[in-house]
Amino acid sequence: PPGTGKSSFSLSLAGEFELDIYTLPLSGISDSKLMKLFAELLSHCVVLLEDVDAAGMGRRTNADNDQENKPSSAVTLSGLLNVLDGVSSQEGRVLIMTTNHIERLDPALIRPGRTDKKVHFSLADKKISAQLFHTVFKQTPTSNQSAKESIDERIEMLAEDFAARVPDQIFSPADVLSFLLVRKNSPLEAL
């Protein structure tokens, strides 16, 4: 679902491995432009194709006149597949494709061998809600270690209480984080 951290994960992955990240929009470009963009990328980098389902890369249909399934970009499934693992593909790149609707993707795009790993990012559960609360309200290191430990213990208890009050699988992590950041000066107000 939207707001679950797909794009943030991609940025973190690039940072963790000290790789440049390139976001390539599929809407509004042609197969030849996509091939040219891929040819210009570094050999070791992260390539992010966001919302691949929205770019006309959906399932193939037999209905030629089906307007609802017409691609919204000039990039074709064949063009994308050729870029991903055709003659011009290059080893050493990490390709991340995000989608809010995996069921709309053609099986050829996400088959084993072409897609090495599928990761589902879910809506916030109690664990995620507690982690976000702790992250927003954790204390910075101070010279008074015992006071910091006491505050950290209090934040842990408040985080668990907060998580117990947030319904599971209703809000995205982005929703929870936004709620907490508006109240970042008062963990009790957030609770």
XYZ file of C-alpha atoms in Angstrom:
191
model
C 0.000 0.000 0.000
C 1.045 3.651 -0.376
C 3.075 5.127 2.480
C 4.609 1.863 3.639
C 8.243 2.776 2.930
C 9.002 1.337 -0.506
C 10.814 4.447 -1.763
C 12.471 5.082 1.603
C 13.774 1.513 1.591
C 15.319 2.086 -1.833
C 17.104 5.225 -0.622
C 18.325 3.420 2.506
C 19.618 0.503 0.459
C 21.570 2.842 -1.803
C 22.983 4.658 1.232
C 23.915 1.438 3.031
C 25.942 0.205 0.059
C 27.180 3.685 -0.928
C 25.653 3.444 -4.399
C 24.168 6.198 -6.502
C 20.423 5.881 -7.005
C 18.608 6.739 -10.208
C 14.848 7.057 -10.395
C 13.561 6.449 -13.886
C 10.006 7.509 -14.648
C 8.278 5.135 -17.062
C 5.396 7.415 -17.911
C 5.853 9.604 -20.941
C 8.999 7.970 -22.337
C 9.454 5.537 -25.195
C 11.190 2.164 -25.339
C 14.156 3.742 -27.151
C 14.462 6.528 -24.540
C 14.331 3.941 -21.745
C 17.079 1.930 -23.433
C 19.172 5.097 -23.821
C 18.690 6.010 -20.145
C 19.731 2.522 -19.017
C 22.790 2.643 -21.299
C 23.907 5.884 -19.595
C 23.665 4.519 -16.041
C 26.692 3.565 -14.000
C 27.507 -0.130 -13.937
C 27.119 -0.262 -10.129
C 24.085 1.656 -8.918
C 20.513 1.333 -7.705
C 17.817 1.877 -10.328
C 14.366 2.677 -8.995
C 11.319 2.215 -11.202
C 8.474 3.535 -9.070
C 4.836 2.603 -9.614
C 5.676 0.248 -12.458
C 1.998 -0.792 -12.600
C 0.911 2.766 -13.415
C 3.141 2.979 -16.459
C 1.229 0.585 -18.680
C 3.203 -2.477 -17.638
C 0.074 -4.361 -16.647
C -1.049 -7.826 -17.661
C -1.393 -8.591 -21.337
C -4.952 -8.883 -22.593
C -6.478 -10.326 -25.734
C -8.964 -7.499 -26.125
C -7.482 -5.071 -28.653
C -10.196 -2.491 -28.079
C -10.126 -2.570 -24.289
C -9.522 1.116 -23.476
C -9.191 0.476 -19.732
C -6.052 -1.622 -20.221
C -4.320 0.678 -22.733
C -0.830 1.699 -21.572
C -0.462 5.184 -20.085
C 3.084 5.498 -21.421
C 4.934 4.668 -24.606
C 7.103 2.099 -22.781
C 5.917 -1.369 -23.729
C 6.247 -4.546 -21.706
C 8.560 -5.920 -24.380
C 10.706 -2.781 -24.229
C 10.995 -2.974 -20.456
C 11.841 -6.684 -20.500
C 14.558 -6.081 -23.101
C 16.104 -3.361 -20.944
C 15.963 -5.533 -17.839
C 17.538 -8.699 -19.189
C 18.129 -8.312 -22.903
C 21.380 -7.742 -24.758
C 21.778 -4.257 -23.242
C 21.267 -5.342 -19.633
C 24.216 -4.979 -17.317
C 25.287 -6.986 -14.269
C 26.092 -5.162 -11.053
C 22.995 -2.991 -10.837
C 20.312 -3.310 -8.216
C 16.931 -2.786 -9.838
C 13.989 -1.996 -7.597
C 10.487 -1.856 -9.016
C 7.704 -0.613 -6.767
C 3.996 -1.093 -7.190
C 0.865 -0.618 -5.167
C -0.875 -3.288 -7.270
C 1.286 -6.345 -7.942
C -1.790 -8.148 -9.273
C -1.779 -5.757 -12.259
C 1.716 -6.735 -13.361
C 2.311 -9.163 -16.158
C 3.733 -12.463 -14.830
C 6.608 -12.162 -17.322
C 7.824 -9.047 -15.512
C 7.939 -10.616 -12.060
C 8.794 -14.230 -12.822
C 11.648 -15.965 -10.963
C 14.935 -15.337 -12.717
C 13.920 -11.831 -13.687
C 12.794 -10.719 -10.256
C 15.032 -12.169 -7.570
C 13.069 -11.048 -4.545
C 9.565 -9.817 -3.824
C 9.069 -7.877 -0.609
C 5.652 -6.925 0.697
C 5.527 -3.682 2.669
C 2.499 -3.745 4.918
C 0.428 -1.272 6.838
C 1.524 -0.487 10.386
C 1.148 -3.144 13.043
C 1.846 -2.771 16.765
C 5.568 -3.416 16.355
C 5.968 -0.752 13.646
C 3.844 1.758 15.601
C 5.977 1.240 18.714
C 9.220 1.551 16.722
C 8.057 4.796 15.128
C 7.019 6.232 18.506
C 10.405 5.309 19.956
C 12.254 6.800 16.978
C 10.411 10.134 17.192
C 10.722 10.521 20.949
C 14.051 8.890 21.791
C 16.463 11.121 23.621
C 19.777 12.345 22.306
C 22.869 11.299 24.230
C 23.585 13.452 27.282
C 26.287 13.598 29.910
C 23.791 12.416 32.561
C 23.516 8.741 31.566
C 21.154 7.741 34.404
C 18.666 10.502 33.495
C 18.810 9.423 29.840
C 18.157 5.774 30.784
C 15.184 6.786 32.910
C 13.700 8.850 30.074
C 14.354 6.047 27.583
C 12.537 3.567 29.841
C 9.566 5.949 30.053
C 9.543 6.347 26.256
C 9.574 2.549 25.859
C 6.516 2.236 28.115
C 4.717 5.047 26.282
C 5.608 3.460 22.929
C 4.008 0.178 23.956
C 0.913 2.024 25.219
C 0.718 4.005 21.983
C 1.070 0.858 19.860
C -1.724 -0.831 21.812
C -4.041 2.053 20.883
C -3.272 2.096 17.148
C -5.357 -0.454 15.238
C -3.287 -2.997 13.288
C -3.168 -2.837 9.499
C -5.328 0.314 9.195
C -2.760 3.118 8.874
C 0.396 3.276 6.793
C 3.698 3.842 8.589
C 3.737 7.267 6.883
C 0.356 8.070 8.490
C 1.616 7.063 11.936
C 4.877 8.971 11.499
C 3.056 12.124 10.356
C 0.761 11.920 13.384
C 3.748 11.599 15.719
C 5.821 14.341 14.107
C 3.029 16.886 14.546
C 3.260 16.080 18.271
C 7.039 15.623 18.454
C 7.399 17.929 21.448
C 5.043 15.918 23.638
C 4.969 12.118 23.766
C 2.022 12.336 26.164
C 0.023 14.394 23.650
C 0.808 11.799 20.978
C -0.442 9.095 23.308
